[in-house]
PDB file of C-alpha atoms in Angstrom:
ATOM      1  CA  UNK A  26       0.000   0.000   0.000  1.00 50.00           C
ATOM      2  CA  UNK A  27       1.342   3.526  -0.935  1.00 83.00           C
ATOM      3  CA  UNK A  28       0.028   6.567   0.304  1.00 85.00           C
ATOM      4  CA  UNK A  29      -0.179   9.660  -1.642  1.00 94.00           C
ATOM      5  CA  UNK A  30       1.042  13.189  -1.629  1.00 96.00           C
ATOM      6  CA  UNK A  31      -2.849  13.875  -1.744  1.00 96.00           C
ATOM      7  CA  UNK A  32      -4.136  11.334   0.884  1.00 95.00           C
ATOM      8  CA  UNK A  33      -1.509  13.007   3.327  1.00 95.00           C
ATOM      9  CA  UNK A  34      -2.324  16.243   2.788  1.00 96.00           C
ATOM     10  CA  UNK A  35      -5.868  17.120   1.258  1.00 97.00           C
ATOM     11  CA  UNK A  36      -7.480  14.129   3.110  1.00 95.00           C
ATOM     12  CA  UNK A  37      -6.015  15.464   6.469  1.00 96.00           C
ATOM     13  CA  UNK A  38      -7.196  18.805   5.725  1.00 97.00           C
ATOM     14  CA  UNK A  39     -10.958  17.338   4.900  1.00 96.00           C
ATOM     15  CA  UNK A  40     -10.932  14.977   8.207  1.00 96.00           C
ATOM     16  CA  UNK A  41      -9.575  18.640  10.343  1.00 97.00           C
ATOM     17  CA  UNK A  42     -11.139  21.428   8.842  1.00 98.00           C
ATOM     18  CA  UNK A  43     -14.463  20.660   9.684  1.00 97.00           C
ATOM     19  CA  UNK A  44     -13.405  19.186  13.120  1.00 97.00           C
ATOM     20  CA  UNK A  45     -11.889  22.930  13.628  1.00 97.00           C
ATOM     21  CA  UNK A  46     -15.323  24.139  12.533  1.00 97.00           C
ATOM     22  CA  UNK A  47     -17.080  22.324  14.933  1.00 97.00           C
ATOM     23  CA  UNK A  48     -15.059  23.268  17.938  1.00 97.00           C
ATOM     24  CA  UNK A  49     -14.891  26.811  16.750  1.00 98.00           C
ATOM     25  CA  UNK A  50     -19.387  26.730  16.749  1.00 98.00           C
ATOM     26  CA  UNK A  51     -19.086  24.775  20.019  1.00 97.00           C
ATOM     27  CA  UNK A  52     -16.841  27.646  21.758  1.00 97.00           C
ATOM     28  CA  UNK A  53     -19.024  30.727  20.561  1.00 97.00           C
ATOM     29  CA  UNK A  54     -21.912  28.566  21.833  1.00 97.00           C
ATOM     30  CA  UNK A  55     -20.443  28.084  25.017  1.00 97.00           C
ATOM     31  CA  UNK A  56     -19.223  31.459  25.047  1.00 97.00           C
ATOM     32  CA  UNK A  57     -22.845  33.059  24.410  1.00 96.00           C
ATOM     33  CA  UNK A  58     -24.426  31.046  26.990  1.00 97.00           C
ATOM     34  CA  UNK A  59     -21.766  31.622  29.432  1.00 97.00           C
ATOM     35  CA  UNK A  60     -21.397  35.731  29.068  1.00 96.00           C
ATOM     36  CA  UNK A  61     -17.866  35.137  27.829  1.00 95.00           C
ATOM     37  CA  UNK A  62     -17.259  37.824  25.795  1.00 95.00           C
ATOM     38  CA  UNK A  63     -16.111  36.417  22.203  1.00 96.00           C
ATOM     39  CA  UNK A  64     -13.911  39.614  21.208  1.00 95.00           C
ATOM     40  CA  UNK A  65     -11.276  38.430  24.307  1.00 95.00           C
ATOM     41  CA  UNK A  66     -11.040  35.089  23.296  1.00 96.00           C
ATOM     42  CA  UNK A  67      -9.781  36.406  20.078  1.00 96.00           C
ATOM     43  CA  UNK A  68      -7.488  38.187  21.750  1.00 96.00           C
ATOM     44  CA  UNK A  69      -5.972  35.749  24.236  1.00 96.00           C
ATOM     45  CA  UNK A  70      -2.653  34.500  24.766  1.00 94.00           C
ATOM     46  CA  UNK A  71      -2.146  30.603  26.647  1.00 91.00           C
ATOM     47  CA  UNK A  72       1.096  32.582  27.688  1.00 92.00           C
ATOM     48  CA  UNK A  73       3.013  35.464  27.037  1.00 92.00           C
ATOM     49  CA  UNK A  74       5.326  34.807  24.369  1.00 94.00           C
ATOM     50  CA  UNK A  75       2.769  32.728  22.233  1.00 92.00           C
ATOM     51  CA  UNK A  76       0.627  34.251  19.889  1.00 93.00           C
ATOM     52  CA  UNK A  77      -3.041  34.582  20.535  1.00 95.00           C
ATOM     53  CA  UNK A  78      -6.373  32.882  19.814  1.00 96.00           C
ATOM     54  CA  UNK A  79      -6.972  34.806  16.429  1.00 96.00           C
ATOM     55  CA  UNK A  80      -3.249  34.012  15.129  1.00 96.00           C
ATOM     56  CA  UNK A  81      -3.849  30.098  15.805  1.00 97.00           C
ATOM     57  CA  UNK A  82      -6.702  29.926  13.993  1.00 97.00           C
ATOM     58  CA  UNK A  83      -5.405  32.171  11.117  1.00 97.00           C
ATOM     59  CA  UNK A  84      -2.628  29.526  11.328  1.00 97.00           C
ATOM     60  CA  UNK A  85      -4.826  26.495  10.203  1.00 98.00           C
ATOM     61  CA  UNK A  86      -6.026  27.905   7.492  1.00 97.00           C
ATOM     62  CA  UNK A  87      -2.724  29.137   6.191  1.00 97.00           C
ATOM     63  CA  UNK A  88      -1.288  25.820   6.959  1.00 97.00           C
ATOM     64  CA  UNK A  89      -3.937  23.924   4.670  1.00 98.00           C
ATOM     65  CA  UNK A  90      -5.147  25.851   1.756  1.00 98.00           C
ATOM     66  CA  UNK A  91      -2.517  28.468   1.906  1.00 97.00           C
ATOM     67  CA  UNK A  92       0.360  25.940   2.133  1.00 98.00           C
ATOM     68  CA  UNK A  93      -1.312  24.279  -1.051  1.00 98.00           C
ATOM     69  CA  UNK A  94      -1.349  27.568  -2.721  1.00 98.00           C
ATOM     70  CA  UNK A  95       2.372  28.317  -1.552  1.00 97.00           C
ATOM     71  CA  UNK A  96       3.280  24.991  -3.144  1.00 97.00           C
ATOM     72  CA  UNK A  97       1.721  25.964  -6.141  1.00 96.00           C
ATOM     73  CA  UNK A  98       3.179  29.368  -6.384  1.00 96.00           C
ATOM     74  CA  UNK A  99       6.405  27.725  -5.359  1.00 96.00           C
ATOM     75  CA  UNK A 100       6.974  30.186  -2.396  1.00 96.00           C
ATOM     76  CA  UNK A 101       5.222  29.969   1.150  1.00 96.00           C
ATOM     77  CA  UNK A 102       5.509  33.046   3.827  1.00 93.00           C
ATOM     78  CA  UNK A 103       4.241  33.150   7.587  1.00 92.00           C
ATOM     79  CA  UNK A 104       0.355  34.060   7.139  1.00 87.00           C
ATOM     80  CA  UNK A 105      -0.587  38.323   7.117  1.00 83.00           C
ATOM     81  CA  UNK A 106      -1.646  39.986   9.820  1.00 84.00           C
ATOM     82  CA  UNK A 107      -5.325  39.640   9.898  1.00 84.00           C
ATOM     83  CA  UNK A 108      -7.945  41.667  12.528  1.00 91.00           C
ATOM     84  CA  UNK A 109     -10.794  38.986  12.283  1.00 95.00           C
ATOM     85  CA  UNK A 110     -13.428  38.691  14.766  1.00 96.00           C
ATOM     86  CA  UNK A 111     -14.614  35.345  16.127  1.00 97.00           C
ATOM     87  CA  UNK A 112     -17.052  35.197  13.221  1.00 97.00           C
ATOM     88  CA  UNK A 113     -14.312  36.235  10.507  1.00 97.00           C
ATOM     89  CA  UNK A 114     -12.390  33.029  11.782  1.00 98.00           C
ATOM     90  CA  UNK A 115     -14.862  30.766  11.373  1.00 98.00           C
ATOM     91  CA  UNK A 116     -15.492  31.781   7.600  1.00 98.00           C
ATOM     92  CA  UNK A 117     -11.885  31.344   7.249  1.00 97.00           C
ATOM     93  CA  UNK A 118     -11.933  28.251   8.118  1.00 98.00           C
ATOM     94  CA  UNK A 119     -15.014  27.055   6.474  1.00 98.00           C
ATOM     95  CA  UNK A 120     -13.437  29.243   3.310  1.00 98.00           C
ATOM     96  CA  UNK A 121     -10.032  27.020   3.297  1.00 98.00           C
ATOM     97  CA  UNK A 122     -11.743  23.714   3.525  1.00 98.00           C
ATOM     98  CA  UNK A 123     -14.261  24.691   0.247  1.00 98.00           C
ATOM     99  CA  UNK A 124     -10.553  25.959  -1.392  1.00 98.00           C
ATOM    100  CA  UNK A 125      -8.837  22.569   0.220  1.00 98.00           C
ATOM    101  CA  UNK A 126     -11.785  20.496  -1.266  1.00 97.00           C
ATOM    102  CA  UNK A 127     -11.205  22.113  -5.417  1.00 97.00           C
ATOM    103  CA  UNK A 128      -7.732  20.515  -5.342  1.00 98.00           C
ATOM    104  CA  UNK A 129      -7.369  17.394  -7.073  1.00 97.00           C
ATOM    105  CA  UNK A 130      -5.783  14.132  -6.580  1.00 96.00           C
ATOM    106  CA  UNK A 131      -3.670  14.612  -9.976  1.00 97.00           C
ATOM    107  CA  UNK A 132      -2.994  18.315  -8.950  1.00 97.00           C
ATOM    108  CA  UNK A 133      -1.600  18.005  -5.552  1.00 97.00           C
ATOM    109  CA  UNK A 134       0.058  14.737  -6.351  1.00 97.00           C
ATOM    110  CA  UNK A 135       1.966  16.387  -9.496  1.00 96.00           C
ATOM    111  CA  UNK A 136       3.309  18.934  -6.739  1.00 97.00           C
ATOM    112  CA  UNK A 137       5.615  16.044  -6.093  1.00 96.00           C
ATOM    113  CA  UNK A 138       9.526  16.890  -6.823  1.00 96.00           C
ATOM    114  CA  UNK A 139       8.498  20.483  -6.919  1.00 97.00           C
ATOM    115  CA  UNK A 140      10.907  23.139  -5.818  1.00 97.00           C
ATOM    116  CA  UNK A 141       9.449  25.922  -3.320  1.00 96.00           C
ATOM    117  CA  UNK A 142      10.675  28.112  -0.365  1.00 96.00           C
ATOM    118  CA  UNK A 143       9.339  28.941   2.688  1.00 96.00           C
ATOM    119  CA  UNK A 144      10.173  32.536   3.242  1.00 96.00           C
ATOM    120  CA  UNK A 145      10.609  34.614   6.798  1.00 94.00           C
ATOM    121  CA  UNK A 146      12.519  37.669   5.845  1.00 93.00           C
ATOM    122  CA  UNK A 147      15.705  37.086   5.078  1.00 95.00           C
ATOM    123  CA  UNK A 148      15.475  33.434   5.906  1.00 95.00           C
ATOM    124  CA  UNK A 149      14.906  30.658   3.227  1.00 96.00           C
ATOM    125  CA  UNK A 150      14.212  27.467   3.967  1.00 96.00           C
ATOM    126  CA  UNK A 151      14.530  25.222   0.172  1.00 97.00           C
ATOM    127  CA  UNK A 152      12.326  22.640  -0.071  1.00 97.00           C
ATOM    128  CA  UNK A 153      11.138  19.926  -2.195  1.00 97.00           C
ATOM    129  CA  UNK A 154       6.985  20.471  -2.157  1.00 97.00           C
ATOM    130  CA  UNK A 155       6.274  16.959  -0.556  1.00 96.00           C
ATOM    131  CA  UNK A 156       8.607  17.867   1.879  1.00 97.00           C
ATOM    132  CA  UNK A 157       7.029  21.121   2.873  1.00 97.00           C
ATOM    133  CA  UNK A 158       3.437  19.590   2.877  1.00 97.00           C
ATOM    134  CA  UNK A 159       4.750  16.848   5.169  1.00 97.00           C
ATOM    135  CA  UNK A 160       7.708  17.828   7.318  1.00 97.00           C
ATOM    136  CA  UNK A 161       6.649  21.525   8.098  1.00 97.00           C
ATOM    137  CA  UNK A 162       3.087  22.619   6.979  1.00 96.00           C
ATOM    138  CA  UNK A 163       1.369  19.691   8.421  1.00 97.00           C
ATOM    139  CA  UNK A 164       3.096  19.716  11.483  1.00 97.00           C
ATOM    140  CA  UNK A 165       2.102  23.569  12.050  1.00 97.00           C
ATOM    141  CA  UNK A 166      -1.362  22.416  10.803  1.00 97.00           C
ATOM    142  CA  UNK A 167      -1.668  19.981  13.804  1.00 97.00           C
ATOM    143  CA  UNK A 168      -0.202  22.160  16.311  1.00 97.00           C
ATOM    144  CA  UNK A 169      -2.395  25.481  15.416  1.00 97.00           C
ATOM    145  CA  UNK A 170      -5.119  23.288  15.481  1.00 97.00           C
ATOM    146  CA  UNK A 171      -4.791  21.868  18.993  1.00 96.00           C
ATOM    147  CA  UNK A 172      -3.820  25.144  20.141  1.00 96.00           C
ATOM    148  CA  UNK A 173      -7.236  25.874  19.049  1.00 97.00           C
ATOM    149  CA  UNK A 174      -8.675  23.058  20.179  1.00 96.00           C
ATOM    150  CA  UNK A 175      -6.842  23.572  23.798  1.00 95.00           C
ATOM    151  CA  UNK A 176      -7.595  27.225  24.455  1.00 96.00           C
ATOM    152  CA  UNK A 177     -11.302  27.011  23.900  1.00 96.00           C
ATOM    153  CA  UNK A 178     -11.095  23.746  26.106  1.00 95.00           C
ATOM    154  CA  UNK A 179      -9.713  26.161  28.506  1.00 93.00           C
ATOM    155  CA  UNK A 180     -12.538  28.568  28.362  1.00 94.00           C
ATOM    156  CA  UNK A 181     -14.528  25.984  29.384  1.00 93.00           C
ATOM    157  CA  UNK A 182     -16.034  24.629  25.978  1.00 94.00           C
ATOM    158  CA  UNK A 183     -17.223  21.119  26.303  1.00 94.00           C
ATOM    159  CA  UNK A 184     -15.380  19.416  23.811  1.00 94.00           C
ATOM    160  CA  UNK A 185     -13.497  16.408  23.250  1.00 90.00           C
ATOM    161  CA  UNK A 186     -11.014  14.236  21.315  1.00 91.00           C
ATOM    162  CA  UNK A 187     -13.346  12.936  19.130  1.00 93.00           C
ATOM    163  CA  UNK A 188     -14.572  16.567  18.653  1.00 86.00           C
ATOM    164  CA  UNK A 189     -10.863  17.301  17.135  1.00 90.00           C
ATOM    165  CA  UNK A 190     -10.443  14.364  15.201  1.00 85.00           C
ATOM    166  CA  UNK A 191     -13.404  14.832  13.411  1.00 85.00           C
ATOM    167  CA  UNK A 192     -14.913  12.326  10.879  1.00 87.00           C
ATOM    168  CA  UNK A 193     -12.309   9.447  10.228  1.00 82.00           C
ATOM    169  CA  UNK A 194     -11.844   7.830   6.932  1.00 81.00           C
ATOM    170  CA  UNK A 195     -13.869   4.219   7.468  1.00 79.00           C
ATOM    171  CA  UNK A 196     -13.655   1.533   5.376  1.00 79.00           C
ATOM    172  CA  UNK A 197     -17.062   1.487   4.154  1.00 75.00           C
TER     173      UNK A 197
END
């Protein structure tokens, strides 16, 4: 059995994405019913030094449709600087998995032997696109998404591993 480029990546993306969405609609629920006010869970930080609510969820979305766009494109950049309310961030999300869901098995698995960059400033990182997809995009994919998952869990949202792992591809 082989798996490919596009089982990895696009199929990951289609089990998460909606799993994100769900926990995202399960923490403004919670939030609403609890008198948590939505605009300073955008704004918070687990800890100083990390980044806050808004930027992890900007993060997933970068880190699935934008990462297959940056392979495309051949060049990949940390995501912009976006002022999104709670309600922006869930249409992002729900945007990159309808982008994440036009790319096809023969497109993302001709990505394969690709060059592309990531680019910080005036650091490059060369890669190989398979290599991006799977050594650094879809790590940063995972973690952005537990952060996610984790600082809503934190607020007090009632949600669970099954909630983050969303629907599993079953042999059916």
């Amino acid at each position: 059995m082989s798996t490919s480029l596009y089982d990895a990546t696009v199929g990951t993306y289609q089990q998460i994405l909606p799993a994100v969405e769900g926990v995202l609609e399960k923490g403004r629920a919670h939030c609403e019913e609890n008198g948590i006010d939505l605009d300073d869970v955008v704004g918070m930080q687990l800890i100083d030094d990390m980044l806050p609510f808004r930027f992890q969820v900007i993060s997933v979305a970068h880190h699935s449709l934008g990462a297959l766009k940056g392979v495309e494109a051949g060049v990949f950049s940390p995501p912009p600087s976006l002022e999104l309310d709670y309600a922006g961030l869930q249409g992002l999300v729900a945007d990159a998995r309808e982008g994440v869901a036009e790319y096809t098995a023969e497109k993302v698995n001709g990505f394969e032997g690709n060059a592309m960059e990531f680019r910080m400033g005036s650091l490059v990182m060369p890669f190989k696109a398979e290599d991006f997809l799977l050594t650094f995009s879809l790590p940063n994919f995972y973690f952005h998404a537990t952060t996610t998952y984790d600082m809503l869990r934190m607020k007090g949202t009632q949600i669970g591993k099954r909630d983050f792992m969303g629907r599993p591809r079953l042999n059916r």
